[in-house]
CSV table of C-alpha atoms in Angstrom, one decimal:
chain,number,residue,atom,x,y,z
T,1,UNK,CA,-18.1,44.5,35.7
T,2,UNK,CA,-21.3,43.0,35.4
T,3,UNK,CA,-21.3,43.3,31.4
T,4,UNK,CA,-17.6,42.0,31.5
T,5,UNK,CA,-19.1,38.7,33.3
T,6,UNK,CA,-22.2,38.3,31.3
T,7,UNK,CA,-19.2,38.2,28.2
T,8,UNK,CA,-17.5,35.7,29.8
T,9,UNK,CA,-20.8,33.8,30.7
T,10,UNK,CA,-22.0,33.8,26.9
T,11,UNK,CA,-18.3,33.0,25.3
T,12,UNK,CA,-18.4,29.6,27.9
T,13,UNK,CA,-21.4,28.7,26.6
T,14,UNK,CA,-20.3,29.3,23.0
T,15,UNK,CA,-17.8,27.2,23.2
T,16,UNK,CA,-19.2,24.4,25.6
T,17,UNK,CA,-21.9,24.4,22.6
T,18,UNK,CA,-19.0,24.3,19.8
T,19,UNK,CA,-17.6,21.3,22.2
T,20,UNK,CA,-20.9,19.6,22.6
T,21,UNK,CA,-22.0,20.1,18.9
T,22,UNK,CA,-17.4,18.6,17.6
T,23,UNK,CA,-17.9,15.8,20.0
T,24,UNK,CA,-21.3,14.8,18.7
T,25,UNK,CA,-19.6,14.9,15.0
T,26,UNK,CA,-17.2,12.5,16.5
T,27,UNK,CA,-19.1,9.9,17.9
T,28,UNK,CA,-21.4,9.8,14.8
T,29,UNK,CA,-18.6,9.0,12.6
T,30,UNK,CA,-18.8,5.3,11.7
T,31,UNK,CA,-15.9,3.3,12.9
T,32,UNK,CA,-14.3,1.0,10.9
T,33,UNK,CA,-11.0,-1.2,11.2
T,34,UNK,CA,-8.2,-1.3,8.0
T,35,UNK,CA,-5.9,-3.9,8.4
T,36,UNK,CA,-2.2,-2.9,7.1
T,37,UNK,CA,0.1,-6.3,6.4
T,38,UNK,CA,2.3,-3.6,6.3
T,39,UNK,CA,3.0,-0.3,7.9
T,40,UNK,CA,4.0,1.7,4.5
T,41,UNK,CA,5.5,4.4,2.5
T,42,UNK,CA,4.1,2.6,-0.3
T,43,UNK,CA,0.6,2.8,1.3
T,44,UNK,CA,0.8,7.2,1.0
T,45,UNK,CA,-2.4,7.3,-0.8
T,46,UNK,CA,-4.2,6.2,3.0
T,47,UNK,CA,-2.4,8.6,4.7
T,48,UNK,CA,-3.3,11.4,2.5
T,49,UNK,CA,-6.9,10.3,2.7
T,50,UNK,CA,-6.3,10.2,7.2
T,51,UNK,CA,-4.5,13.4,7.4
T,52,UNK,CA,-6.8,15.5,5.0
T,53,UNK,CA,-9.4,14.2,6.8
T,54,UNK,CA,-10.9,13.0,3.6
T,55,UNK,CA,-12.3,9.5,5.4
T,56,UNK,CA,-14.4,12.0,7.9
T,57,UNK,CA,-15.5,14.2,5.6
T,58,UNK,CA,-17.1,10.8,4.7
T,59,UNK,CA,-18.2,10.4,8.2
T,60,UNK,CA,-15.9,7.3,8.4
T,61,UNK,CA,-13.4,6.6,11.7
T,62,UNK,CA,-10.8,5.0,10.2
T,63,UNK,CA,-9.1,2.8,12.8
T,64,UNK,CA,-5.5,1.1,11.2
T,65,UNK,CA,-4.5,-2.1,12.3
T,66,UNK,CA,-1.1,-3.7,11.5
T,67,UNK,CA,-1.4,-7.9,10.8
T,68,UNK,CA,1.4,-8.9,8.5
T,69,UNK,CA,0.0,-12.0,8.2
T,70,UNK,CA,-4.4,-10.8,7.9
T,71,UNK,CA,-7.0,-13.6,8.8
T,72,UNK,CA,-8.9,-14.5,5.8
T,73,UNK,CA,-11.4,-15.2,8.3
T,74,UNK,CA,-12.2,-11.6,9.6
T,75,UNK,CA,-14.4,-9.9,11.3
T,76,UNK,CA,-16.6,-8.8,8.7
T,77,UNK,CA,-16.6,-5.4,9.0
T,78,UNK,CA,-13.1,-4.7,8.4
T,79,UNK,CA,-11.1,-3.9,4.9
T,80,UNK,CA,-7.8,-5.6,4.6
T,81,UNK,CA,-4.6,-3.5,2.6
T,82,UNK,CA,-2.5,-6.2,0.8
T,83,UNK,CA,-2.1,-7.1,-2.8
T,84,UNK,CA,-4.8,-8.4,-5.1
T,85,UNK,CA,-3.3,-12.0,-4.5
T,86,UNK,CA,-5.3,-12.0,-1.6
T,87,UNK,CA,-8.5,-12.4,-2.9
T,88,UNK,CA,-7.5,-15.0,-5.3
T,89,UNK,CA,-5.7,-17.2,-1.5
T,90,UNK,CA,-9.4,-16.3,-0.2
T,91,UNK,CA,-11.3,-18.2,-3.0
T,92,UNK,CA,-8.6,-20.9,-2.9
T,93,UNK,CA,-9.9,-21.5,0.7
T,94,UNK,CA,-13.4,-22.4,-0.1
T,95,UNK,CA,-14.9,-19.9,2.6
T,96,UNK,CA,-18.7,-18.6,2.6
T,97,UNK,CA,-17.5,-15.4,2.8
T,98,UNK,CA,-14.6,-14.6,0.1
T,99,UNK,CA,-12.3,-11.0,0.4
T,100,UNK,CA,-13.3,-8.9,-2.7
T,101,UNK,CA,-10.9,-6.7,-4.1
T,102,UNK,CA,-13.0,-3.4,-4.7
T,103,UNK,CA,-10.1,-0.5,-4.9
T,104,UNK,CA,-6.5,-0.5,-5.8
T,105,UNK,CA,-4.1,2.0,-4.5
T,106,UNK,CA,-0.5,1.1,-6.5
T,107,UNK,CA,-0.2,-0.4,-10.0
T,108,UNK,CA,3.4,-0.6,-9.7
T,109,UNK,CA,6.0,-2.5,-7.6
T,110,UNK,CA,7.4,-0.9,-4.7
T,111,UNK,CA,10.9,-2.6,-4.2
T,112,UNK,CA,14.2,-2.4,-5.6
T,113,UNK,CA,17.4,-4.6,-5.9
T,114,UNK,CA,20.4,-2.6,-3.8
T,115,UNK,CA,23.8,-3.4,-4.5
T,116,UNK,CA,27.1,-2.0,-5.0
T,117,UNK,CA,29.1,-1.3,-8.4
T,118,UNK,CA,30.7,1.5,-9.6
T,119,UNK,CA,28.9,1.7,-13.2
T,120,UNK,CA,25.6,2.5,-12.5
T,121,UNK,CA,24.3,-0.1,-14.7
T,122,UNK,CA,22.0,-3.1,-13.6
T,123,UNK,CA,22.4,-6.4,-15.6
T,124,UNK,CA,20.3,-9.3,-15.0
T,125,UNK,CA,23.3,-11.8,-15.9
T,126,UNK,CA,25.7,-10.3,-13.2
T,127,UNK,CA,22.9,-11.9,-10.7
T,128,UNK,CA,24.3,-15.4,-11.6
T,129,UNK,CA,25.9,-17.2,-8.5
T,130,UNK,CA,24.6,-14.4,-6.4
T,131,UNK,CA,22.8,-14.3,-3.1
T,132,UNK,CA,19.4,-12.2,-2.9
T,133,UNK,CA,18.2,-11.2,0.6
T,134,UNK,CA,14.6,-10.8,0.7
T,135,UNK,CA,11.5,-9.9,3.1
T,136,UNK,CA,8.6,-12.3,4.1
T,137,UNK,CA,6.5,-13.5,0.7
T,138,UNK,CA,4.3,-11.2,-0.9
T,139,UNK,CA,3.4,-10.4,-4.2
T,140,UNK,CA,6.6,-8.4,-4.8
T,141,UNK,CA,9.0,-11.2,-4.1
T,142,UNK,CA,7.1,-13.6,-6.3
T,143,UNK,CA,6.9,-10.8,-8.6
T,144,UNK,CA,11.4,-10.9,-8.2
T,145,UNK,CA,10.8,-14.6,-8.8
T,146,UNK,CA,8.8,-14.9,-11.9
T,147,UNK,CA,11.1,-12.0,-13.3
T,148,UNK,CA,14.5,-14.1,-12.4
T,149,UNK,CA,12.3,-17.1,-14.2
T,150,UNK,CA,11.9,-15.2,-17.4
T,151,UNK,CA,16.0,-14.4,-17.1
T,152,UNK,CA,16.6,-17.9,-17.1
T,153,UNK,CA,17.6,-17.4,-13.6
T,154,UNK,CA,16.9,-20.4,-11.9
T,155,UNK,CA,16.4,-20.8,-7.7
T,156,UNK,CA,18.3,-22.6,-6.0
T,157,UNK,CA,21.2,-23.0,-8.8
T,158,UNK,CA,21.6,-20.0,-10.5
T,159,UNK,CA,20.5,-17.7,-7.9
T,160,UNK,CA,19.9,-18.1,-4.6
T,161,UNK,CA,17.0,-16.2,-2.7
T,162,UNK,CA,16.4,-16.1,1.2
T,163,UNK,CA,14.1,-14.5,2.9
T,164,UNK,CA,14.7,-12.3,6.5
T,165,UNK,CA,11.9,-11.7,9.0
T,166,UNK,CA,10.0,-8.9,9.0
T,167,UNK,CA,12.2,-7.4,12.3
T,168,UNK,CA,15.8,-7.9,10.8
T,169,UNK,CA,17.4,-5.0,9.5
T,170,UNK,CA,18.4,-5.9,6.0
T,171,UNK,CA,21.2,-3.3,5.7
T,172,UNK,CA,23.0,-5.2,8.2
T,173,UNK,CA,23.3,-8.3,6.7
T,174,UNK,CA,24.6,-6.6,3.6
T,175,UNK,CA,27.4,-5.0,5.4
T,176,UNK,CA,28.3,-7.7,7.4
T,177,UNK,CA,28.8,-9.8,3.7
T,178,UNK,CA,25.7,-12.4,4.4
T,179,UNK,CA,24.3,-11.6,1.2
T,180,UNK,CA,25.0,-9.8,-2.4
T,181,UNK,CA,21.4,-8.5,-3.4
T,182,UNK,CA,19.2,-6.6,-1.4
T,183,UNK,CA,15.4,-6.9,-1.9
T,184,UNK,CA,14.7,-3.7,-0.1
T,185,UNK,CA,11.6,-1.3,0.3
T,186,UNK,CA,11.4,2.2,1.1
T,187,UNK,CA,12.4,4.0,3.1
T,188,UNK,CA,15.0,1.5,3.3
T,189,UNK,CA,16.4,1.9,-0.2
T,190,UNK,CA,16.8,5.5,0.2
T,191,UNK,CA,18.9,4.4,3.4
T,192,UNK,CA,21.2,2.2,1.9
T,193,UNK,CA,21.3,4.5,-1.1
T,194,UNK,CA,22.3,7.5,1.0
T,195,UNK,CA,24.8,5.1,2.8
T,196,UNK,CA,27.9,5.0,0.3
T,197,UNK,CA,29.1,6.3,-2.7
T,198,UNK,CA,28.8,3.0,-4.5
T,199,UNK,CA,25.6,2.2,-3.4
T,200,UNK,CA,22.8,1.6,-6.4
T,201,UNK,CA,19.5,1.2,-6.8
T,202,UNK,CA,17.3,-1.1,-9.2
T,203,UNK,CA,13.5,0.0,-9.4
T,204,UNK,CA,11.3,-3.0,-10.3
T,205,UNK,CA,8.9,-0.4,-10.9
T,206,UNK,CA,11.3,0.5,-13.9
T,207,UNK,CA,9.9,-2.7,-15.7
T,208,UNK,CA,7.0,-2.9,-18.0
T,209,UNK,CA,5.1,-4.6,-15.3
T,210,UNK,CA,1.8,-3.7,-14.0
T,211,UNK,CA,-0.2,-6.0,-11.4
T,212,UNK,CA,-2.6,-4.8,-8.7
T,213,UNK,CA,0.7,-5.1,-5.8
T,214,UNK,CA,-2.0,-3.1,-3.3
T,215,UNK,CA,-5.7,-3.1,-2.9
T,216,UNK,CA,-8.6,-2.6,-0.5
T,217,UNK,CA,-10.6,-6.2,0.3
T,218,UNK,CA,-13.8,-6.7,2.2
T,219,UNK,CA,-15.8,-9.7,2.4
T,220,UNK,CA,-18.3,-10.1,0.3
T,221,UNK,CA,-20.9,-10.3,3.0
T,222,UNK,CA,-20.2,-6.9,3.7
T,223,UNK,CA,-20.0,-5.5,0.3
T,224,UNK,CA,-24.1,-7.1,0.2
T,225,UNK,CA,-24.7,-5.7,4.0
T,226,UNK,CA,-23.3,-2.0,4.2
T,227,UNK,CA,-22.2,-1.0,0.4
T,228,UNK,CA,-22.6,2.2,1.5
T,229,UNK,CA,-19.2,2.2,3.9
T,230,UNK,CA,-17.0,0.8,1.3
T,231,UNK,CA,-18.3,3.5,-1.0
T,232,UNK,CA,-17.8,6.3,1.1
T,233,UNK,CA,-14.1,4.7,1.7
T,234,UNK,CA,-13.8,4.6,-1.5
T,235,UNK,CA,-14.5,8.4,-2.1
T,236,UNK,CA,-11.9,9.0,0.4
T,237,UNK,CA,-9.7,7.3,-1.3
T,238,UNK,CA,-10.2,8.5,-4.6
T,239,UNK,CA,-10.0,12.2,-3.5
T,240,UNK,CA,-6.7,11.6,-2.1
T,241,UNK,CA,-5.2,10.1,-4.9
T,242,UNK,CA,-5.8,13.3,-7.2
T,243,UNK,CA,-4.6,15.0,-3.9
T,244,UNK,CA,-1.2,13.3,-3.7
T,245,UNK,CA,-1.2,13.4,-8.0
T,246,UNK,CA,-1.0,16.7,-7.8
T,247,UNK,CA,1.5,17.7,-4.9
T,248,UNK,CA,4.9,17.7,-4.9
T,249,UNK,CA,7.1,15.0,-2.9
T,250,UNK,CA,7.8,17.7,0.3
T,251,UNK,CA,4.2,18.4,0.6
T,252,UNK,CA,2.9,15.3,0.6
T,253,UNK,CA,5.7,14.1,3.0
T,254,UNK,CA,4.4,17.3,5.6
T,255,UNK,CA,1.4,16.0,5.1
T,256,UNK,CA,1.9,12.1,5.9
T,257,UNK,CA,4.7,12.8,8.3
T,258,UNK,CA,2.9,11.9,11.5
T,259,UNK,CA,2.3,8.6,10.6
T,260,UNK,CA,6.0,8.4,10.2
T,261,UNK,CA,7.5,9.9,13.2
T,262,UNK,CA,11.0,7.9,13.1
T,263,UNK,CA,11.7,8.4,9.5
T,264,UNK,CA,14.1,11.1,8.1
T,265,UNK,CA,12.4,14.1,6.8
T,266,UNK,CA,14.8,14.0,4.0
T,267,UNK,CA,14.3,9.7,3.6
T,268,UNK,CA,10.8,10.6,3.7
T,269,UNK,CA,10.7,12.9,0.5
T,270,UNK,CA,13.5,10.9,-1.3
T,271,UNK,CA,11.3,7.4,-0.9
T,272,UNK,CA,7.9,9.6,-1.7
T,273,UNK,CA,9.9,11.2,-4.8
T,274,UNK,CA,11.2,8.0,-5.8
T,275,UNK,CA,7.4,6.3,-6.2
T,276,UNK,CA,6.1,9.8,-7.5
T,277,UNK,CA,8.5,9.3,-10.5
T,278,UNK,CA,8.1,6.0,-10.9
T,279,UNK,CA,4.2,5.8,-11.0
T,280,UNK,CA,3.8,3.5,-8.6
T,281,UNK,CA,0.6,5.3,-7.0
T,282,UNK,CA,-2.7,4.2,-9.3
T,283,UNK,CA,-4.3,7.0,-10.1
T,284,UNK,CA,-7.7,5.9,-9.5
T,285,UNK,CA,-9.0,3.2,-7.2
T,286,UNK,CA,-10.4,1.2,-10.2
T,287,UNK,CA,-8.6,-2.2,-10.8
T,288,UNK,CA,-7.9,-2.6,-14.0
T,289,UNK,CA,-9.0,-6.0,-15.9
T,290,UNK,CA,-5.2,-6.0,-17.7
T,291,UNK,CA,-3.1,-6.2,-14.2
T,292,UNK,CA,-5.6,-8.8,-12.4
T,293,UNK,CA,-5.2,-11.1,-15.7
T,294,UNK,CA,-1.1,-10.5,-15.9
T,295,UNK,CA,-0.8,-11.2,-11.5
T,296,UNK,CA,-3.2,-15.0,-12.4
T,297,UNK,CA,-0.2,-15.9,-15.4
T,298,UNK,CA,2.1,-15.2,-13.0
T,299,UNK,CA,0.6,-17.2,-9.8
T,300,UNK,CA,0.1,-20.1,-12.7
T,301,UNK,CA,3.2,-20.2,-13.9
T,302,UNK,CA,5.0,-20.3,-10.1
T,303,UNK,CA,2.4,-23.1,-9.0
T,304,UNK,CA,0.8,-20.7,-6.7
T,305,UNK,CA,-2.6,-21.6,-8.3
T,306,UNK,CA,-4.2,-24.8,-10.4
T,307,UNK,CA,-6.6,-22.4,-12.8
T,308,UNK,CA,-7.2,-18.7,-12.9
T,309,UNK,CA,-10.8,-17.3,-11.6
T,310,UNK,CA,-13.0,-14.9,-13.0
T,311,UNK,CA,-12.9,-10.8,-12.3
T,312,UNK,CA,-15.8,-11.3,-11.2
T,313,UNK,CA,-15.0,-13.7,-8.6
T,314,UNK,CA,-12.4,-11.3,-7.0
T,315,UNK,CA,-13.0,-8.1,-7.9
T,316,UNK,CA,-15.7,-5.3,-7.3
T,317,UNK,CA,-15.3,-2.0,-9.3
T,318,UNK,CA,-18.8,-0.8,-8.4
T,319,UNK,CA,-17.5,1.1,-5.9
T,320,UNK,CA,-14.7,2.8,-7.7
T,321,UNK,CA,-16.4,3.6,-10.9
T,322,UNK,CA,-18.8,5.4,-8.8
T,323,UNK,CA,-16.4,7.5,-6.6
T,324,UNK,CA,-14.6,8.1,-10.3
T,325,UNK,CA,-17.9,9.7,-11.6
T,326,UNK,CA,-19.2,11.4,-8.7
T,327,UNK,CA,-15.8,13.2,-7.9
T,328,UNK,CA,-14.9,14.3,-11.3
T,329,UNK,CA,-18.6,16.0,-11.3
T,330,UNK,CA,-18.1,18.0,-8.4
């Protein structure tokens, strides 16, 4: 009895110790807030990097914010997720402390234009007279609208573009006849697609277009202060997009599916299958020099901006060229 208790005794302690020794592990992780203008399929390379516990393994607690519309006046230890258009609105501002661009996660866009037809093919022309029904600006709807520019589609005559709020369902509008086009996202595409026989798909992604449509920003008062966190983010980051590059669309969706609790299993791998094909996933977090250039001709061109900025002004790929060599060592 006595050696029963004394067993009893010791496994307690055991595990009060494994407890005492988790919990310390815990709080010695170093917070730090990511800001999400959107929460996203199209962001899978995060979750990978959350649920593999990738961002502790780099002692990071990664805390996710949603802010569709993110304060270019942040706290500065935080890391925004948007496009690469950010950093070039932050310069435009004149602040002390700019957002820096320092790792992409997709190359690609992420959108497509739904409709209905019966053969299967997309043509720019049939758009003429035609309504378009699109989300709140972002780089993929001026992205729609530089492309309808080069198709000698012009707004507001030729075609006509509206924009819904970020809380309207966009399928319903397209049933109820408001609206021809659908500028839709996943898992929303795979919805609609799923929804009726005649119901097609056109992947922007399909086009020979590559700009930087989402990427990790911190000011650049904390890329001098703590260059350490964004490299260790970074890392993370990295590892999980050779992670996701080499899974298959239903593992990577069992993976990510907790951050997705009210989306179809089946929606879930369609949308991640769709991107997989597509290549909308960078494959490293470097930006690439060739995208950033392409994204300032476009903003030019719409009158977003009055001259282009350096790379160096909005971009920092210390960090990923050193996760890129220090990963591929290992």
């Amino acid at each position: 009895m006595r050696r029963l208790t004394l067993a009893i005794v010791i496994l307690a302690l055991i595990g009060f110790a494994a407890w005492l020794i988790l919990g310390q592990q815990t709080i010695d992780l170093q917070p730090i807030i990511v800001t999400e203008t959107v929460h996203s399929i199209f962001f899978a390379p995060q979750y990978v990097a959350l649920h593999n516990n990738y961002f502790a393994q780099e002692g990071l607690n990664v805390q996710l914010l949603l802010a569709p519309q993110p304060n270019m006046e942040m706290e500065t230890r935080q890391i925004i997720l948007s496009s690469a258009e950010l950093a070039i609105n932050s310069r435009q501002t004149g602040t002390d402390s700019p957002l820096i661009a320092f790792a992409s996660l997709s190359q690609r866009d992420g959108s497509f234009l739904a409709y209905q037809g019966q053969d299967g093919e997309f043509r720019w022309e049939n758009l003429h007279g035609k309504n378009i029904l699109t989300g709140p600006p972002n780089l993929s709807t001026l992205s729609l609208e530089w492309l309808l520019l080069q198709e000698k589609l012009c707004l507001g005559s030729d075609v006509f573009l509206h924009h819904y709020g970020a809380n309207d369902p966009a399928s319903f509008a397209f049933r109820a006849g408001a609206n021809d086009i659908l500028h839709l996202w996943e898992p929303h595409a795979s919805t609609f697609y799923n929804s009726g026989p005649d119901h097609l798909l056109f992947p922007l992604a399909a086009l020979d277009i590559q700009l930087p449509f989402s990427a990790y920003h911190a000011a650049a008062e904390l890329i001098i202060e703590d260059p350490q966190l964004l490299q260790k983010f970074t890392n993370a980051i990295y590892r999980a997009q050779i992670w996701l590059d080499n899974h298959n669309p239903a593992e990577i969706a069992r993976l990510i599916a907790p951050s997705f609790p009210d989306i179809d299993e089946q929606i879930l791998v369609a949308a991640i299958g769709r991107y997989k094909q597509l290549g909308v996933w960078a494959k490293s977090p470097l930006l690439q020099p060739g995208h950033l250039e392409q994204l300032q001709e476009i903003l030019l061109e719409l009158g977003k901006i009055g001259s282009k900025y350096s790379l160096e002004q909005i971009v920092c790929n210390t960090f990923a060229q050193k996760a890129v060599q220090k990963i591929k060592q290992e």
